[in-house]
Coordinates of C-alpha atoms and ligand atoms in Angstrom, one line a residue:
X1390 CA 65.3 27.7 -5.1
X1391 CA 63.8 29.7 -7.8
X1392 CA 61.6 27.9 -10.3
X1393 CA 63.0 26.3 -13.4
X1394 CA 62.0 28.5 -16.3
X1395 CA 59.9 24.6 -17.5
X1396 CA 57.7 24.9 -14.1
X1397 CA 56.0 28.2 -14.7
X1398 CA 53.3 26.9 -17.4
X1399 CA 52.5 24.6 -14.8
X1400 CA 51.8 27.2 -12.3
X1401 CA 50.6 29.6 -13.9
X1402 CA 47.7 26.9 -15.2
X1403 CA 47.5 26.1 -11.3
X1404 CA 46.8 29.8 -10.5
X1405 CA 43.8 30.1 -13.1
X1406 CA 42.5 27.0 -11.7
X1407 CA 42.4 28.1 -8.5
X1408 CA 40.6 31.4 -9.0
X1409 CA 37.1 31.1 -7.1
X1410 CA 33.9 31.2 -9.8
X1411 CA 33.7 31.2 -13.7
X1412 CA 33.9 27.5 -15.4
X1413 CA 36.0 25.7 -13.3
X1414 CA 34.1 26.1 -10.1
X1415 CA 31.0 25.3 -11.9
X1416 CA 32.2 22.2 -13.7
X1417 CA 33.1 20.9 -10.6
X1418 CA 30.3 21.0 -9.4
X1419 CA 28.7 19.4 -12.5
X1420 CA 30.9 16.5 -11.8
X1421 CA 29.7 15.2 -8.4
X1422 CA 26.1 15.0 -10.3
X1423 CA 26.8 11.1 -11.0
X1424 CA 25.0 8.5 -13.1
X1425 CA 26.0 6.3 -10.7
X1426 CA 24.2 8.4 -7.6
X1427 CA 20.6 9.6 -9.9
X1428 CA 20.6 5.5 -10.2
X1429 CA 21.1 4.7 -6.2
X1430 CA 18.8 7.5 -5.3
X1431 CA 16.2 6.2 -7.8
X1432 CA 16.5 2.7 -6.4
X1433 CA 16.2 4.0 -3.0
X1434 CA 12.7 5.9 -3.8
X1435 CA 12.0 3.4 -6.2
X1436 CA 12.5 0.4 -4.1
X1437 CA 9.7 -1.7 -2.6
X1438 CA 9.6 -0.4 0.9
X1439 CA 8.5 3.3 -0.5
X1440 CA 5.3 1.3 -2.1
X1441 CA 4.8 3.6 -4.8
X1442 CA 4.8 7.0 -2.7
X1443 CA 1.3 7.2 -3.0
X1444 CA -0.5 10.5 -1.2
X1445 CA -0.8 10.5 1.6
X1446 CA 0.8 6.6 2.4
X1447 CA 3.8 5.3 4.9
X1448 CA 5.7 4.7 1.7
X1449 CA 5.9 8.5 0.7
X1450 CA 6.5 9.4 4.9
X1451 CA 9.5 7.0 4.1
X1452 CA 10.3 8.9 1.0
X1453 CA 10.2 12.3 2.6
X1454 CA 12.5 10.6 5.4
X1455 CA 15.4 9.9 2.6
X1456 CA 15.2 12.7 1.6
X1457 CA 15.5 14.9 4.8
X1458 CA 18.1 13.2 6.0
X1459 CA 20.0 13.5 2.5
X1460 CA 19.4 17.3 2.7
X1461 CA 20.4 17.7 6.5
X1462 CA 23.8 15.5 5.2
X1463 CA 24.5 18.3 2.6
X1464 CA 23.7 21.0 5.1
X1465 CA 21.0 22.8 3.3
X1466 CA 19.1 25.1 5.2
X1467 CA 15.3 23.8 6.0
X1468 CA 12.9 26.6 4.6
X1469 CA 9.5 25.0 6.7
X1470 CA 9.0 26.4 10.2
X1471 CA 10.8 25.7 13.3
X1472 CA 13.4 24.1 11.2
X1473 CA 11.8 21.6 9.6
X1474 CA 11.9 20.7 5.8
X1475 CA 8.4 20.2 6.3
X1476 CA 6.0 23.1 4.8
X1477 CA 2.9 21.8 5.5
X1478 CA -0.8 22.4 3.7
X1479 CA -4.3 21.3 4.2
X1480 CA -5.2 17.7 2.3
X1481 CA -8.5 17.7 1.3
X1482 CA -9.9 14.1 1.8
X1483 CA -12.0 11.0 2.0
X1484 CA -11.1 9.7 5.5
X1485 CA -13.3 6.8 7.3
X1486 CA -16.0 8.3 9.1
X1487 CA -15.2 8.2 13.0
X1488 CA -18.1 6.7 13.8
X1489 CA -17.9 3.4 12.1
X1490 CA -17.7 0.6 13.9
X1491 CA -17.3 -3.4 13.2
X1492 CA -17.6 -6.2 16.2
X1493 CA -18.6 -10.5 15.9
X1494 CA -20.0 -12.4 18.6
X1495 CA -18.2 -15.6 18.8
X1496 CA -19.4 -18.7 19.4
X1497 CA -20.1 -18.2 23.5
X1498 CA -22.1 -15.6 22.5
X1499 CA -19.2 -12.8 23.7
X1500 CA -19.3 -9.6 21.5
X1501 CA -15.7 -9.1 20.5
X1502 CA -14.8 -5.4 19.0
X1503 CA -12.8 -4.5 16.0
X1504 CA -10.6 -1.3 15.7
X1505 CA -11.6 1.3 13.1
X1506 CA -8.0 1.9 11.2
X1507 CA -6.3 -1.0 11.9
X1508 CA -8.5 -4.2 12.1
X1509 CA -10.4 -2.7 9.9
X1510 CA -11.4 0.3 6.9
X1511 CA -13.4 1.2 4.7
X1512 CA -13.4 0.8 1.2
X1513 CA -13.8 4.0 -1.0
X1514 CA -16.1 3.3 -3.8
X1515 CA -18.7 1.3 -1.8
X1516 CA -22.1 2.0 -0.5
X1517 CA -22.1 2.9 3.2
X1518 CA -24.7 1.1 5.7
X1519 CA -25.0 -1.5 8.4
X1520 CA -25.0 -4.9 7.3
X1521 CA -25.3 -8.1 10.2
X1522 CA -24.9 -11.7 9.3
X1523 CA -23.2 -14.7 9.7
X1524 CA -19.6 -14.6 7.7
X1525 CA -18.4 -17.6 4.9
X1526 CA -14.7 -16.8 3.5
X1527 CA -15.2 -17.4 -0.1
X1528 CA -11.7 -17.8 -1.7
X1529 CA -11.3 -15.0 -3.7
X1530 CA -15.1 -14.2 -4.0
X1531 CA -14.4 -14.8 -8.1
X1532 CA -16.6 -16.3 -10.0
X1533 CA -15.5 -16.9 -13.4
X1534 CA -15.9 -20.0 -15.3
X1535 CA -14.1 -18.8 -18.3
X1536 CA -11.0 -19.1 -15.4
X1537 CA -12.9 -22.9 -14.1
X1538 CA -12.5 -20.4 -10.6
X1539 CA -16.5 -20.2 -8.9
X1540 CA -16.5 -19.4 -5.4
X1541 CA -20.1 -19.6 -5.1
X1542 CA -21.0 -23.0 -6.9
X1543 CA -22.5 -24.2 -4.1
X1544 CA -24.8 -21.5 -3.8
X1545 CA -24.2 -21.2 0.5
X1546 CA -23.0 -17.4 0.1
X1547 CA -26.8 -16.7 0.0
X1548 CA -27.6 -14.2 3.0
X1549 CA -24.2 -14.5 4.1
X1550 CA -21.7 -12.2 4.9
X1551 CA -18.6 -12.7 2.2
X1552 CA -15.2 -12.6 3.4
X1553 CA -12.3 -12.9 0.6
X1554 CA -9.2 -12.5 -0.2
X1555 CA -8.0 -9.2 -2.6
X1556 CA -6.4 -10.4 -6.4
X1557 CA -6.9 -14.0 -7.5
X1558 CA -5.1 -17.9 -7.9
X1559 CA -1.7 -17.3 -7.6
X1560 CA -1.7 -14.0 -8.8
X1561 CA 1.8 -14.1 -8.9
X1562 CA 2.4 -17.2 -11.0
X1563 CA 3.5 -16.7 -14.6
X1564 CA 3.0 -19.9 -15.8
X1565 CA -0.2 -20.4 -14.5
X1566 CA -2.5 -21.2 -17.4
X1567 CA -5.5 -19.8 -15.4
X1568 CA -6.4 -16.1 -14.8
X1569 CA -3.6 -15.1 -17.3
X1570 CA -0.6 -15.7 -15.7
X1571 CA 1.2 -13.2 -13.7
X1572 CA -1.3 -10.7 -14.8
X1573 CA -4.3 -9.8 -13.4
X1574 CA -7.9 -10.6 -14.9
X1575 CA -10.7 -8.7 -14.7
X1576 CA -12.2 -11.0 -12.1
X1577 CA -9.9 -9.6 -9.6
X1578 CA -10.4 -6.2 -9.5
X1579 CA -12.8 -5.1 -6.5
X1580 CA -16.0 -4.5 -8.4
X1581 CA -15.6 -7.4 -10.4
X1582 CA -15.9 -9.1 -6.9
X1583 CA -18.4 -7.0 -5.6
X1584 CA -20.6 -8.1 -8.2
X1585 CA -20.0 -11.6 -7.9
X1586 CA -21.1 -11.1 -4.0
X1587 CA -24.2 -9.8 -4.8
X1588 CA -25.0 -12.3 -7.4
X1589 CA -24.2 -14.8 -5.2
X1590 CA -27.1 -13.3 -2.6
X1591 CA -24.7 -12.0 -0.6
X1592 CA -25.3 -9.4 2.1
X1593 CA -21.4 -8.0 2.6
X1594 CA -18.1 -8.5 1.3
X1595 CA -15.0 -8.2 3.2
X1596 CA -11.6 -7.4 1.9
X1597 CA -8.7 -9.6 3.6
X1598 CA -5.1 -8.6 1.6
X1599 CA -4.2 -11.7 0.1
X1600 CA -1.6 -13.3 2.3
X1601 CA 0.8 -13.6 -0.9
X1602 CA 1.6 -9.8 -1.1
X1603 CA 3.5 -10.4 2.5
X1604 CA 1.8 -7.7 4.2
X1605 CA 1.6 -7.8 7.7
X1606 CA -0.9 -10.1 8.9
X1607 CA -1.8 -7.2 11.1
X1608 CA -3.2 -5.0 8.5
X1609 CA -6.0 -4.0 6.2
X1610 CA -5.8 -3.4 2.5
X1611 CA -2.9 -0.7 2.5
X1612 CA -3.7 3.1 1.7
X1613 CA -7.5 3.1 0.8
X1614 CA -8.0 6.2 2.9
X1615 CA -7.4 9.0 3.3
X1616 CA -8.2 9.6 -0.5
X1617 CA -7.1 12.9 -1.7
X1618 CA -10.4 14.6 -3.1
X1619 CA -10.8 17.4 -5.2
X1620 CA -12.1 20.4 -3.4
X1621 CA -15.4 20.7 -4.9
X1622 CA -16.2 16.4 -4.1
X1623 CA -17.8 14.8 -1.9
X1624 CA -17.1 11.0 -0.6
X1625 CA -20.7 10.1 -1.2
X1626 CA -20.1 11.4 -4.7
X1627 CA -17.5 8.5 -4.7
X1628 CA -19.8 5.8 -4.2
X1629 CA -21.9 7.1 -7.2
X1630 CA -18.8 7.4 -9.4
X1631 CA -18.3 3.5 -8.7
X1632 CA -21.7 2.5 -9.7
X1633 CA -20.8 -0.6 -7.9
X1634 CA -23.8 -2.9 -6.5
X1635 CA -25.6 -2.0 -3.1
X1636 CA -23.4 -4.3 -0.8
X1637 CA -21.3 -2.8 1.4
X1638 CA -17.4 -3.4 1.5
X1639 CA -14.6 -2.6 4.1
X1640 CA -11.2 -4.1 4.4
X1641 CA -10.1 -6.6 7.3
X1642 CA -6.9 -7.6 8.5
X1643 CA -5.7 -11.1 8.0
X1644 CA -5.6 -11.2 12.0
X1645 CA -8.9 -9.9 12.2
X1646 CA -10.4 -12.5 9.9
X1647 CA -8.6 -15.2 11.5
X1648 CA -10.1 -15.2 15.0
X1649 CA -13.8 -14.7 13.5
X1650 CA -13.1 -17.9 11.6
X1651 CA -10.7 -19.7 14.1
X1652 CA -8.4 -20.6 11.3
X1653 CA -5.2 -20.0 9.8
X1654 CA -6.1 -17.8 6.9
X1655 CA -2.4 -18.4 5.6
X1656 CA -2.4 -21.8 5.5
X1657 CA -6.3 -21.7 3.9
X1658 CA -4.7 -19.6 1.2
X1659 CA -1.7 -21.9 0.8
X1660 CA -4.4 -24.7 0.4
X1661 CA -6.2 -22.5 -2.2
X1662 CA -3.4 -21.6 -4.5
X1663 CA -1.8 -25.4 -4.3
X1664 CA -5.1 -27.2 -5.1
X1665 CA -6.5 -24.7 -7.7
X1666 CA -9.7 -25.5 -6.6
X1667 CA -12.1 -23.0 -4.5
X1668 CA -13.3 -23.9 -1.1
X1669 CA -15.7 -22.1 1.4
X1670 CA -14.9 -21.6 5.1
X1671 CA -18.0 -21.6 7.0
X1672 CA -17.0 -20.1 11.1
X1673 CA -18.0 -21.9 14.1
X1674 CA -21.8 -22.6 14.9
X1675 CA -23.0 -19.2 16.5
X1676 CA -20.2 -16.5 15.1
X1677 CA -22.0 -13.1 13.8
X1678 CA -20.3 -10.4 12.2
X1679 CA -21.7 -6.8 11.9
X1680 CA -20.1 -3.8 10.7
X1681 CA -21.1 0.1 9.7
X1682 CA -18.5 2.1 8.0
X1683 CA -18.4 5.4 5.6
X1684 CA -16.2 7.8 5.0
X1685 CA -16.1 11.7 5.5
X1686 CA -14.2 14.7 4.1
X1687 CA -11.8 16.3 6.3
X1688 CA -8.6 18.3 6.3
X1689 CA -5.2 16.1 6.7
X1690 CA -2.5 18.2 7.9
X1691 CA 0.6 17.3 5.0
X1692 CA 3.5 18.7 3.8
X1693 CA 6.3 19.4 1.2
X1694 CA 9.9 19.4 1.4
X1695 CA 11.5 22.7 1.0
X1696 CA 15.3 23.7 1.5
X1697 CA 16.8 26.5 0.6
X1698 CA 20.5 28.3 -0.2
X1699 CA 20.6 31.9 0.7
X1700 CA 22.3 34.6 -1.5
X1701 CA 24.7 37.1 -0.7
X1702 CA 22.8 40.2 -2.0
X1703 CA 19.3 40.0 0.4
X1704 CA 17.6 40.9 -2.5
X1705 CA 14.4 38.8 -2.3
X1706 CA 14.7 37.2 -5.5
X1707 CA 14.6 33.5 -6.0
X1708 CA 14.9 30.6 -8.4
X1709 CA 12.9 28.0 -7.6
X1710 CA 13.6 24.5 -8.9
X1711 CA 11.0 21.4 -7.9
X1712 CA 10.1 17.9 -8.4
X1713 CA 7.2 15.5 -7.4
X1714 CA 8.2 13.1 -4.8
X1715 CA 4.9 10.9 -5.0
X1716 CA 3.7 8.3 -7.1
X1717 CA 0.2 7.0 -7.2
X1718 CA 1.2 4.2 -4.4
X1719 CA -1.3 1.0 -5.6
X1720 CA -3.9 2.7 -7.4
X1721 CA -6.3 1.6 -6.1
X1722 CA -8.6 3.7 -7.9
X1723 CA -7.2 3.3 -11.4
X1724 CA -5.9 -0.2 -11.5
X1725 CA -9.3 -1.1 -9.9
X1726 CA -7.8 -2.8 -7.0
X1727 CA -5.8 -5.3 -8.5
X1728 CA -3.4 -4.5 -5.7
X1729 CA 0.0 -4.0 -7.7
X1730 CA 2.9 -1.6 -6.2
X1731 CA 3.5 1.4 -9.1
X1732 CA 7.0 2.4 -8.0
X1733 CA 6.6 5.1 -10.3
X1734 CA 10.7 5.0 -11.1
X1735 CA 11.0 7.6 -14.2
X1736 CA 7.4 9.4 -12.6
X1737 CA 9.2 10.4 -10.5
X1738 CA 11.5 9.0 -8.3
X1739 CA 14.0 10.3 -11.4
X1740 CA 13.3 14.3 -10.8
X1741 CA 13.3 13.7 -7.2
X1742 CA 16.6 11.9 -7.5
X1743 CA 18.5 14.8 -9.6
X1744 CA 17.2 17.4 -8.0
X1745 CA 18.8 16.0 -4.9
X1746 CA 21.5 15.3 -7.1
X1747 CA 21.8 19.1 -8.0
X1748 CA 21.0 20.4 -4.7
X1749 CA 23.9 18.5 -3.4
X1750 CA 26.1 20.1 -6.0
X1751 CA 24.7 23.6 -5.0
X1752 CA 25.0 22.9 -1.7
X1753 CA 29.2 22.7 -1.8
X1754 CA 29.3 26.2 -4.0
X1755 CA 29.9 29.5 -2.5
X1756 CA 26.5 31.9 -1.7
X1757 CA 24.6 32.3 -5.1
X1758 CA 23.9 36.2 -5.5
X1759 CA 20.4 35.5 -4.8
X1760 CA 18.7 32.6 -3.0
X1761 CA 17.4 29.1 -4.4
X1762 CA 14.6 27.3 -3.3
X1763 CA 13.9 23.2 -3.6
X1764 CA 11.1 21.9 -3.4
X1765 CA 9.6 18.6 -3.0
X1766 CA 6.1 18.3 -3.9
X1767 CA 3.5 15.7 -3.0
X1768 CA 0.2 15.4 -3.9
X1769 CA 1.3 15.6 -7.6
X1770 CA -0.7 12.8 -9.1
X1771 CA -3.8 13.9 -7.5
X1772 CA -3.7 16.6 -9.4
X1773 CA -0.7 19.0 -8.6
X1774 CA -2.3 19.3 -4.7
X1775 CA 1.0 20.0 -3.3
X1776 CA 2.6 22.8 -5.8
X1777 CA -1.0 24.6 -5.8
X1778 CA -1.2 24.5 -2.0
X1779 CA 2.5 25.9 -2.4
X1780 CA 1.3 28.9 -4.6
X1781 CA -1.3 29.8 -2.6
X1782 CA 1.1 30.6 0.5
X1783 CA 4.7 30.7 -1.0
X1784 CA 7.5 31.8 0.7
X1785 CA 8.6 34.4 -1.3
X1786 CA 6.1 36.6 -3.2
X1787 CA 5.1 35.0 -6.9
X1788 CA 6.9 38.7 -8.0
X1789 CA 9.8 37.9 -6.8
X1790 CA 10.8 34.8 -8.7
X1791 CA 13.2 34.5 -11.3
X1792 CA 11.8 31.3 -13.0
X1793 CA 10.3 27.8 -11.1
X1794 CA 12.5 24.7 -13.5
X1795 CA 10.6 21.6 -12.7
X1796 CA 11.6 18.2 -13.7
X1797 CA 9.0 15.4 -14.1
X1798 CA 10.2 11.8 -15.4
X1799 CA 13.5 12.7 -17.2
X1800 CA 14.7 8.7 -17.2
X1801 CA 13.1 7.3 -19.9
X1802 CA 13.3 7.5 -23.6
X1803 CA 15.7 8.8 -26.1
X1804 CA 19.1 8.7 -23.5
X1805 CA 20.4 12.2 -25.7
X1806 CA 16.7 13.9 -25.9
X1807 CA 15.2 16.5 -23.4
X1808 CA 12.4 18.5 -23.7
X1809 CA 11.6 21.6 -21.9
X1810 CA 8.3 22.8 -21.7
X1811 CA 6.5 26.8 -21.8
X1812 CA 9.1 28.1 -23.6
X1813 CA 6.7 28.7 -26.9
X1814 CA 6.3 32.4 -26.2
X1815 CA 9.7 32.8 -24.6
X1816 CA 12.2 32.6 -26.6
X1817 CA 15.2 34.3 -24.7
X1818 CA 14.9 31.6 -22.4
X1819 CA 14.9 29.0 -25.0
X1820 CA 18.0 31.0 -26.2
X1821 CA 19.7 30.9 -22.7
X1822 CA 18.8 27.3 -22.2
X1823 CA 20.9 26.4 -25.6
X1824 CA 24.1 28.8 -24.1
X1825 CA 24.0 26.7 -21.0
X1826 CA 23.7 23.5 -22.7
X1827 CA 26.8 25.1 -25.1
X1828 CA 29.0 26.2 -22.1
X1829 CA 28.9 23.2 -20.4
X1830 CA 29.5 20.6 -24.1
X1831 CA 26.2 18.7 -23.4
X1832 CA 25.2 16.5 -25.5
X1833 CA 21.7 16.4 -25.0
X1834 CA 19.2 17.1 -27.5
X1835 CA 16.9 20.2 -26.7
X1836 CA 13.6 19.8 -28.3
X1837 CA 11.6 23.1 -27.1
X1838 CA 8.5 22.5 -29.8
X1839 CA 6.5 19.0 -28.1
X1840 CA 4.8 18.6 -25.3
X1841 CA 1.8 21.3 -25.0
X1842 CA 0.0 18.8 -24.3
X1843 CA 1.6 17.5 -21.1
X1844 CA 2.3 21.7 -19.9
X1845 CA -0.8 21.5 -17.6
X1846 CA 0.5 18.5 -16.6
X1847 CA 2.7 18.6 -13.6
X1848 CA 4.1 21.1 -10.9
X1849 CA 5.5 24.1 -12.6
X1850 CA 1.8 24.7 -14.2
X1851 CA 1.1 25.8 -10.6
X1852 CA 3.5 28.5 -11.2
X1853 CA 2.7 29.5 -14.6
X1854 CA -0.6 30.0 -13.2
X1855 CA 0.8 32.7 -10.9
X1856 CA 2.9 34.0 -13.9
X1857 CA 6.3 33.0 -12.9
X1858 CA 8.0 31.8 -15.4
X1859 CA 8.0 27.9 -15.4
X1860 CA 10.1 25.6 -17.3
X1861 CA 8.9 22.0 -17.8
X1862 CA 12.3 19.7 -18.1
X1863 CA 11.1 16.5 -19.6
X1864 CA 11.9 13.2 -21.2
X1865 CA 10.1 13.9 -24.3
X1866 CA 6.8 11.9 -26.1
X1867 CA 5.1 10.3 -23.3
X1868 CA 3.4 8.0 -26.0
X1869 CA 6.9 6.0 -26.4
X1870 CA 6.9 5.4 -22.4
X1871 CA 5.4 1.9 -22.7
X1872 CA 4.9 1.9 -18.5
X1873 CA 3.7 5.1 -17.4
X1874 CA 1.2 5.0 -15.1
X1875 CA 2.2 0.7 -14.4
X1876 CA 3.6 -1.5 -12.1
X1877 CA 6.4 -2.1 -14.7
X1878 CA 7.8 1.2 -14.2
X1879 CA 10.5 0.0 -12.3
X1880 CA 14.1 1.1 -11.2
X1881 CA 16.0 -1.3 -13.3
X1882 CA 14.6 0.0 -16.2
X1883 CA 15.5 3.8 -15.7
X1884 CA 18.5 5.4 -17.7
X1885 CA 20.9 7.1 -15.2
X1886 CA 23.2 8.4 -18.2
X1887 CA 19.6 10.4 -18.9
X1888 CA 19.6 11.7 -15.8
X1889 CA 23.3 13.2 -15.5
X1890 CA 23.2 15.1 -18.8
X1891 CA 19.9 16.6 -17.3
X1892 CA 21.0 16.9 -13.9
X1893 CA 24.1 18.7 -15.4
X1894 CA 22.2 20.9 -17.5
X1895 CA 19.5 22.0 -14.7
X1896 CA 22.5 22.6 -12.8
X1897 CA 24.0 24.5 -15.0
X1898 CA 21.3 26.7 -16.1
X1899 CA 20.7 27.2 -11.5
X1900 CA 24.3 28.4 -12.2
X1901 CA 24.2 30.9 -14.7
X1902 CA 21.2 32.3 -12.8
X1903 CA 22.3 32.4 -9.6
X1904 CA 25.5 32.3 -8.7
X1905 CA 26.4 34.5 -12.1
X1906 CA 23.4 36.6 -12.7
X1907 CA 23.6 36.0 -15.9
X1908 CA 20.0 36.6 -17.3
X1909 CA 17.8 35.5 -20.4
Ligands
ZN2634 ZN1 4.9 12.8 -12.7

């Protein structure tokens, strides 16, 4: 049956829609970078069990997990050896010194040993050296009458050895009247206690988690070391930094603490926080504790996630498109151990999220012409330790790259407004950016003249360093992100509509590149 003179719009409209490249295959790839999916893949790297990806922590080895196995799922090709996604680089850090050691004799006189790394660390910040004595658990080792909370009232911490619990009074608790509600008072930071200790005339303090934060009983503070360092730093130089009083501090388990004082240490704290009213433990007649630990600097073998598409033409040249998977995990260091997850949503569990996002996409095109490179960095918030240790060994020659596009925190914000970043001298990339951004009818907002300020600022600086060109995809005016940096950048918060139009866009602009050799 021939066709009815009507049906040969229609199929003619079929035909051009079926062509391979131009528009339509690039639009629909644009389309499977979702709102809906930035938002789920946020959540996921967000969520509570990634603890803030801090460097190096069990939170970001779960991060890095996801995201492997999304990238195996869209069958990109791992660019690490031996087929791994894994590119690994040297971690300069503050571990615990090998040789420290921490043991009590109980009350038969038996010594009992402690295990360096899990029953117990030690503290960055503090002073190292051996300290012996016998052990009183002082509540929260606070003492703060402005909060009615003293721990040492009575005055029998003197020559003691101070065990505590980390934060304060139901730290939790946002009607408590005391200790500010749900947020934490200066009293509870780890100095603060520290200095309590040794105006108390105590000879130690020890850290025990506070059983509220439902860790397992089984382990220390979380992710005090190994401390990223910078290269020319020393861990004594830590100590100094703190300025914190001559007592020395490690971390216990809950366990730990629980056999030296023959107690339930949860149902102590349960006591503590329903009463509102310190108490001291003393430990049986006879029990000593003794402990001596430090840190050292050492190498940590690490990594960063790299996958790669390769082109058709062998040329050599790449585009290289990144994002920072960590966070700075509980901040130890800068919330002064207040003990708070940052999940570090927007910063940036929101890059990470649509770059997978647009890897995916690239993932289900034909060959580009040339090859694209993802990458994953950690180490970010330390100071852009993964993306340098990149540059210094890269895959492909620093020559050889097109451009590196970076996104860092692009969820927050105006929901229409992007910035991009080092395009000041460049202006036939700022031109390009505004054709792609035309081609595709986005909607967003390019603002190419803020953020000088922030250029140095995250991973594509690394780059710029080795004169590639680096683009800096943004949110725009970190002063109007009320929780950067805080606990209170959270998932629910994000704006996944943000993150499609610049998903789409980064996309987009890969596209052009890439798959089109279109140039600036
Ligand atoms: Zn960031």
């Amino acid at each position: 049956m021939p066709s009815t003179p009507r049906t040969w719009p229609l199929l003619a409209v079929l035909v051009v829609l079926a062509v391979p490249g131009g528009d339509a295959e690039r639009d629909a790839a644009l389309k499977t970078i979702t709102a809906k999916e930035c938002a789920v893949r946020v959540e996921t790297l967000a969520g509570p069990e990634m603890q803030g990806r801090g460097t190096p922590s069990a939170g970001l080895e779960k991060a890095a997990r996801y995201v492997e196995e999304e990238l195996a799922a869209c069958g990109l090709e791992p660019a690490g050896p031996e087929g791994s996604y894994r590119l690994p680089y040297q971690l300069y850090c503050a571990v615990a010194d090998p040789q420290g050691k921490a043991q009590w004799t109980d009350a038969a006189g038996a010594v009992q040993a402690l295990e360096l790394g899990t029953d117990f660390v030690p503290v960055p910040g503090s002073r190292p050296g051996a300290v012996r004595g016998v052990p009183v658990f002082a509540g929260y080792a606070i003492d703060a009458s402005k909060e009615e909370w003293r721990d040492f009232a009575s005055g029998k911490a003197r020559g003691k050895l101070v065990f505590a619990f980390t934060r304060e009074p139901r730290a939790d608790d946002p009607k408590l009247k005391r200790f500010d509600g749900a947020e934490p008072t200066e009293a509870s930071t780890f100095a603060s206690k520290l200095r309590a200790v040794a105006e108390a005339g105590g000879i130690g303090l020890v850290l025990v988690p506070d059983p509220a934060l439902d860790l397992d009983p089984g382990a220390t503070v979380p992710d005090l070391v190994p401390l990223p360092l910078p290269r020319n730093f020393s861990a004594a130089r830590l100590g100094q930094l703190a300025g914190w009083p001559d007592v020395p501090v490690i971390s216990m388990s809950r366990r730990a603490a629980e056999a030296i004082f023959a107690t339930d240490l949860g149902k102590h704290h349960a006591d503590l926080d329903k009463r509102l009213r310190p108490k001291l433990l003393q430990a049986p007649e006879g029990v000593v504790v003794e402990y001596d630990a430090g840190l050292v600097e050492q190498e940590v073998p690490y990594f960063n996630l790299a996958a790669r598409i390769r082109g058709s033409s062998g040329s050599g040249a790449v585009l290289i498109l990144g994002a920072h998977l960590d966070h700075v995990g509980w901040n130890h260091g800068d919330d002064a151990g207040r003990m708070r997850i940052h999940p570090g949503a927007d910063d940036n569990a929101s890059g990470s999220a649509v770059l997978l996002e647009v890897a995916q996409a690239c993932a289900a095109l034909p060959p580009p012409q040339d090859d694209v490179l993802f990458l994953w960095f950690t180490g970010e918030e330390r100071g852009l330790l993964g993306s340098r240790a990149y540059c210094e060994e890269p895959l492909y020659p620093h020559t050889q790259a097109l451009a590196m596009l970076n996104m860092d925190m692009v969820a927050r914000n105006d929901p229409r407004l992007l910035n991009v970043g080092g395009l000041w001298d460049r202006p036939e990339w700022a031109r390009f950016l505004r054709k792609q951004a035309r081609a595709i009818r986005s909607d967003l907002e390019l603002d190419f003249d803020q953020g000088r300020d922030l250029y140095q600022r995250s991973d594509h600086f690394a780059f710029h360093e080795h004169n590639v060109p680096a683009l800096f995809f943004f949110e725009g005016d970190l002063n109007k992100n009320e929780v950067y940096h805080r606990p209170g950048d959270v998932a629910e918060t994000v704006d996944p509509g943000k993150m499609e139009r610049i998903g789409r866009l980064f996309a987009a602009t890969a596209y052009a590149l890439m798959w089109e050799g279109e140039r600036p």
